[in-house]
Coordinates of C-alpha atoms in Angstrom, one line a residue:
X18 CA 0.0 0.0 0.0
X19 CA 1.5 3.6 -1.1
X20 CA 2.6 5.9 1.7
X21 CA 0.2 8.7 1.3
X22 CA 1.4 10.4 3.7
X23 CA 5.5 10.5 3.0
X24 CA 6.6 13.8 1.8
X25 CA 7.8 14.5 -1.7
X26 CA 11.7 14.3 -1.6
X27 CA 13.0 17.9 -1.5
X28 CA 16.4 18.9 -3.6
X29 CA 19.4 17.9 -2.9
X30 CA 21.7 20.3 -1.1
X31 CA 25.6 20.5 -0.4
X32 CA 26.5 19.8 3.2
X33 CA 29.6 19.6 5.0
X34 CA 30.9 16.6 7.0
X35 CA 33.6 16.8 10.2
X36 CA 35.6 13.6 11.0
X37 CA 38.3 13.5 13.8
X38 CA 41.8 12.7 12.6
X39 CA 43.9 11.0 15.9
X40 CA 45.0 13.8 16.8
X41 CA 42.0 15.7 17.1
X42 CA 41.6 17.9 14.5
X43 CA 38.3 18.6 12.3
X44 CA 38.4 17.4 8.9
X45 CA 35.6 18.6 7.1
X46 CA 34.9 17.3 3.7
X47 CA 31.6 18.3 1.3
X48 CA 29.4 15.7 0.1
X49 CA 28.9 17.3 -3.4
X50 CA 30.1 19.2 -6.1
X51 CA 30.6 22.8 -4.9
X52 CA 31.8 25.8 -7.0
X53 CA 35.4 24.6 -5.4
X54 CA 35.5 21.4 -6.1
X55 CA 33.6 18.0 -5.2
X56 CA 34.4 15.6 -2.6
X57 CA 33.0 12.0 -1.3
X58 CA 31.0 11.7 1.1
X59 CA 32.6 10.3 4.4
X60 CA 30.3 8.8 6.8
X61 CA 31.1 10.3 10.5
X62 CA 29.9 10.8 14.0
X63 CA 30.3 13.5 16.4
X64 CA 30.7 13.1 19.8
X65 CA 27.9 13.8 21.9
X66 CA 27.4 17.0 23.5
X67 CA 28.8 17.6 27.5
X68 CA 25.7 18.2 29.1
X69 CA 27.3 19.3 32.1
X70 CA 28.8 22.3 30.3
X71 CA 27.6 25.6 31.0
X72 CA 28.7 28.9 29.9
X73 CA 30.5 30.0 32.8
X74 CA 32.3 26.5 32.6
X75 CA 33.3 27.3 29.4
X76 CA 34.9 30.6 30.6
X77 CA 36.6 29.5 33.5
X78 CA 38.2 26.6 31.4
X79 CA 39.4 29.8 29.4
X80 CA 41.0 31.7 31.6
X81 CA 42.5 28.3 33.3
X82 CA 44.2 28.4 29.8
X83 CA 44.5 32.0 28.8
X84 CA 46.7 32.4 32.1
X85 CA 49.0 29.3 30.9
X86 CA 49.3 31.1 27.3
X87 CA 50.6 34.1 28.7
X88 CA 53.5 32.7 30.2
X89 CA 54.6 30.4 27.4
X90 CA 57.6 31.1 25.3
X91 CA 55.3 30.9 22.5
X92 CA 53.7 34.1 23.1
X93 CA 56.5 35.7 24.0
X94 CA 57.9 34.8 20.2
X95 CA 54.4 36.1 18.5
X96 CA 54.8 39.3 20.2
X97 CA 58.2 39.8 19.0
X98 CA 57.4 38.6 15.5
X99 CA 54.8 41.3 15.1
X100 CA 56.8 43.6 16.3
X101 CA 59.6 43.2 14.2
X102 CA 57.4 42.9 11.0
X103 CA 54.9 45.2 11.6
X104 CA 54.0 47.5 8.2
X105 CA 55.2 51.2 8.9
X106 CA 52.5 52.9 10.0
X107 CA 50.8 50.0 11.4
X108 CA 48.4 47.2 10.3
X109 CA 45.3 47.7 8.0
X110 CA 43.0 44.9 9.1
X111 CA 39.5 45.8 9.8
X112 CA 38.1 42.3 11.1
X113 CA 39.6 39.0 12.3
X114 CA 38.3 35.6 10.8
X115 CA 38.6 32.5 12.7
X116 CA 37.8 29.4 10.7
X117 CA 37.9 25.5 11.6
X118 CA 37.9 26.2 15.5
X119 CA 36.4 23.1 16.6
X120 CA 33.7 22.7 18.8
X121 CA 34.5 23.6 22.4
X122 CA 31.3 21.9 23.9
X123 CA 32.5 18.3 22.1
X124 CA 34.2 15.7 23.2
X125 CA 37.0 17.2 25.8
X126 CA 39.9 16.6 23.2
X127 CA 38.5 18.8 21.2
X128 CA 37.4 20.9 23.8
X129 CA 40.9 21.9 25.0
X130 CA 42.3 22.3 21.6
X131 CA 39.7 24.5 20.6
X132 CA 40.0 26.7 23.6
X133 CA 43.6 27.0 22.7
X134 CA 43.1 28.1 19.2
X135 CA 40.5 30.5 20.4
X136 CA 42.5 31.8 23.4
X137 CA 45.7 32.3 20.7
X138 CA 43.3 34.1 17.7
X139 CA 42.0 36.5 20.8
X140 CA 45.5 37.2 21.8
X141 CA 46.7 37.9 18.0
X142 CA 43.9 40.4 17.8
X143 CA 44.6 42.0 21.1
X144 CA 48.6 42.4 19.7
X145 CA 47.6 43.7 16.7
X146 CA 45.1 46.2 17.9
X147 CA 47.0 48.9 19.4
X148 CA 49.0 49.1 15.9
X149 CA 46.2 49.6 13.6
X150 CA 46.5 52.2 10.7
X151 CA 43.2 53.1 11.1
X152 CA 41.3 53.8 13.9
X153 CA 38.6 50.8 13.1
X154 CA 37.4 48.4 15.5
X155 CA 38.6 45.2 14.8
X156 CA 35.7 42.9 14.7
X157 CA 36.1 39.4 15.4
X158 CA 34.0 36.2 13.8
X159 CA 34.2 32.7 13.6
X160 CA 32.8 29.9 11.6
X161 CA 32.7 26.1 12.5
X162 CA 29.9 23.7 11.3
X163 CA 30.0 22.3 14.3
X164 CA 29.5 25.1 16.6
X165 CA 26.4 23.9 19.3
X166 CA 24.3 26.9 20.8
X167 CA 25.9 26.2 24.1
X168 CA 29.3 27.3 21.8
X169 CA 27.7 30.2 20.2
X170 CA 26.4 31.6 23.6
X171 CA 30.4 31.1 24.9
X172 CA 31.9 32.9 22.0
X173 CA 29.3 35.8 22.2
X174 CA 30.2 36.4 25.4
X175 CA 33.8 37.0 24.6
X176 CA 32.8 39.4 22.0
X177 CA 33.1 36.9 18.9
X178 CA 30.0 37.1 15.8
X179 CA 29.8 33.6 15.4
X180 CA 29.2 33.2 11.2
X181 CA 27.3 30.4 9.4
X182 CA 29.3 28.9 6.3
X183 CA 29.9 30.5 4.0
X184 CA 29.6 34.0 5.5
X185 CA 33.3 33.5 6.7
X186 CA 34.4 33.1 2.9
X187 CA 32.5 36.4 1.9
X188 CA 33.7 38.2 4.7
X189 CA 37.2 37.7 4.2
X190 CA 39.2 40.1 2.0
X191 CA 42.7 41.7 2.0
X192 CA 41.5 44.0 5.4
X193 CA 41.2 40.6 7.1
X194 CA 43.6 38.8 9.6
X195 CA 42.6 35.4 8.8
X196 CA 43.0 32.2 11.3
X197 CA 43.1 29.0 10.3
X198 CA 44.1 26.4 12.4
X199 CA 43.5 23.3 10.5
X200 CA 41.4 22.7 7.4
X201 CA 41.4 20.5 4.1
X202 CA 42.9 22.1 1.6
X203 CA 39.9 22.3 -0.6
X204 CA 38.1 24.1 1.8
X205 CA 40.8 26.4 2.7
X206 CA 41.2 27.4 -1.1
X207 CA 39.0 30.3 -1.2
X208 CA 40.9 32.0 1.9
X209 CA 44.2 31.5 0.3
X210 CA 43.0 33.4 -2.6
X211 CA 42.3 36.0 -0.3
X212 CA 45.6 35.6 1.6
X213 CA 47.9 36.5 -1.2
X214 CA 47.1 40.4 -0.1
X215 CA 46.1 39.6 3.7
X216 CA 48.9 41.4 6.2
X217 CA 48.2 38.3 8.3
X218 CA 47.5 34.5 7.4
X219 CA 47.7 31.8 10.0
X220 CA 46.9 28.2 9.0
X221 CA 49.0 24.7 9.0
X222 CA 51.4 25.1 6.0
X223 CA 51.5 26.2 2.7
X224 CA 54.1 23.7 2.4
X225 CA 51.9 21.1 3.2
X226 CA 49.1 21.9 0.9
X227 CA 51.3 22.3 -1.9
X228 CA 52.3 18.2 -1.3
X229 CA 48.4 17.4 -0.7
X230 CA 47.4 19.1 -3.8
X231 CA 49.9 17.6 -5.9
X232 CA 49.4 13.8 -4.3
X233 CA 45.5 14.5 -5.0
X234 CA 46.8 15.4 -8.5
X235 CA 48.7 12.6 -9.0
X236 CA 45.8 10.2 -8.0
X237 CA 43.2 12.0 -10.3
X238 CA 45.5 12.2 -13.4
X239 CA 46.2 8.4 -13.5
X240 CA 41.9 7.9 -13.1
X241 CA 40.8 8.2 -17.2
X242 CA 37.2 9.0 -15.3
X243 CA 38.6 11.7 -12.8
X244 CA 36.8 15.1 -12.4
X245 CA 38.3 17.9 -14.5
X246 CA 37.1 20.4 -12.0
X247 CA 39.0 19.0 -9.2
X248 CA 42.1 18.9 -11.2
X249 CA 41.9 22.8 -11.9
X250 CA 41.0 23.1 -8.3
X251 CA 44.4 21.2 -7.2
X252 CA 46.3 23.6 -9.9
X253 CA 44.7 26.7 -7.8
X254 CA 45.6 25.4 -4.7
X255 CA 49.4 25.2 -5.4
X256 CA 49.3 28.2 -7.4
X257 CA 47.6 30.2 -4.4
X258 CA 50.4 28.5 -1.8
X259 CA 53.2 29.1 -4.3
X260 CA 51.8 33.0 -4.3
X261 CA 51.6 33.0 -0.4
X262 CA 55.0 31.8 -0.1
X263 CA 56.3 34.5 -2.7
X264 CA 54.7 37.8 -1.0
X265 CA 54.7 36.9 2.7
X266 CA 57.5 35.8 5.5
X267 CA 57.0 32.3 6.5
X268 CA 57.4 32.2 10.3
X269 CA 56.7 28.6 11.6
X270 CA 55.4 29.3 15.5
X271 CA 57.8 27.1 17.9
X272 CA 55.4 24.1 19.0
X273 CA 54.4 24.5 22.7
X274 CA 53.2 22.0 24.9
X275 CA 51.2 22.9 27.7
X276 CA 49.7 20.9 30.7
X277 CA 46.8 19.5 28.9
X278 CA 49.2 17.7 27.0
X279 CA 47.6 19.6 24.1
X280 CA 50.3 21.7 21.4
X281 CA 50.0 24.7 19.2
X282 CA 52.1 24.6 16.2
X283 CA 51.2 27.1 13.4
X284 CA 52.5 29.2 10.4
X285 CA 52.5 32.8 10.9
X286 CA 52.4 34.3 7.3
X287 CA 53.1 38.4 7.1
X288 CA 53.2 40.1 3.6
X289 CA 56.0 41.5 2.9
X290 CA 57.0 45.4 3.0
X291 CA 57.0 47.1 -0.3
X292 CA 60.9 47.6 -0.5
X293 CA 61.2 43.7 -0.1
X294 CA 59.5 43.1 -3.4

């Protein structure tokens, strides 16, 4: 007998998928062509929510680890990194974009690392703002899929827009300081674009993509069936690294390990002063 009552099927619509790699990083993957490329779809879980978790939880757990940030040598190197390649007459960034934090209401691996990426994007902005060109506020937004209200509640309070994909990849331009902790390089394309004029780009490793790209390359080429689109979207993605690499100063963050047993080790890109061209 015919289900009169099941609703028609409704169109098909992108969406983005998060896995956890060992080490607790997001890996989120689309699960159709996109206007940057089409990826499988990967069949994954998230963890289940902390129920215990409150917001003034979340922001004692952030000071807990603010206060242990301050001290480390880690810091100490970012603030003399900016200060020795600071543009004369100061930085002309408008906004800060935070993308791929992680969900700090998850599962508590996650939880820690994210607070640590968001305690070090918070700190970056708070260097940078007394050296601004301009007298604009410096607004600050992030974007993660898997943000949960109790998340979105926690970063309001600190004074972060929280941004639903793909605001974050519309909002970013060359007036943006744009953090990115840890993302597929597909994903990250559209940012790197952007990054070849940004004063300030953190993210893994252009390095890194370059050799992803290239092995992704490698695998499509030898396929006779292989999508042409994500061929030409591999080309980009090395070309925009290659162009990153070529107008900005490539300052690898010394890895620092902190009680949680939790590490921060990130690329600090800053474009390069005129007379360097």
């Amino acid at each position: 007998m015919p289900h009169s009552s099941r609703r028609p099927r409704k169109p098909y619509h992108p969406k983005r998928i998060v896995s956890e790699t060992e080490d607790g990083w997001s890996r989120v993957e689309h699960t159709a062509p996109t206007r940057y490329g089409s990826k499988p779809v990967v069949t994954s879980s998230l963890p289940a929510v902390d129920r215990s978790l409150t917001v003034q939880k979340l922001l004692d757990e952030h000071s807990r680890c603010k206060q242990q940030w301050i001290e480390s040598e880690a810091r100490r190197w970012l603030q003399q990194l900016l200060a020795r390649q600071m543009p004369e007459g100061g930085w002309s960034l408008n906004k800060a974009v935070c993308v791929a934090l992680g969900s700090p209401s998850l599962s508590w691996a996650n939880r820690v690392r994210s607070v640590w990426q968001l305690i070090m994007f918070m700190d970056l902005v708070d260097m940078v703002r007394p050296n601004l060109k301009h007298a604009d506020v410096l607004k600050l937004y992030a974007q993660e899929p898997r943000f949960t209200s109790l998340d979105k509640d926690f970063l309001q309070s600190l004074g972060v827009a929280v941004l639903e994909p793909p605001q974050a990849e519309e909002l970013a331009d060359e007036s943006a300081l744009i953090f990115i902790p840890c993302l597929e390089w597909l994903l990250e394309l559209p940012f790197m674009l952007v990054a070849v004029k940004s004063q300030l780009y953190v993210s893994s490793s252009m390095h890194w993509i370059i050799d992803e790209a290239e092995r992704s390359r490698n695998r499509l080429s030898a396929d006779t069936k292989s999508d042409t689109s994500m061929l030409e979207q591999c080309d980009n993605a090395i070309v925009a690294a290659k162009a990153i690499l070529d107008t900005h100063h490539q300052n690898k963050m010394p890895e620092a390990d902190f009680a949680d047993g939790h590490s921060l080790a990130l690329t600090i890109y800053t474009l390069k002063h005129e007379q360097e061209d």
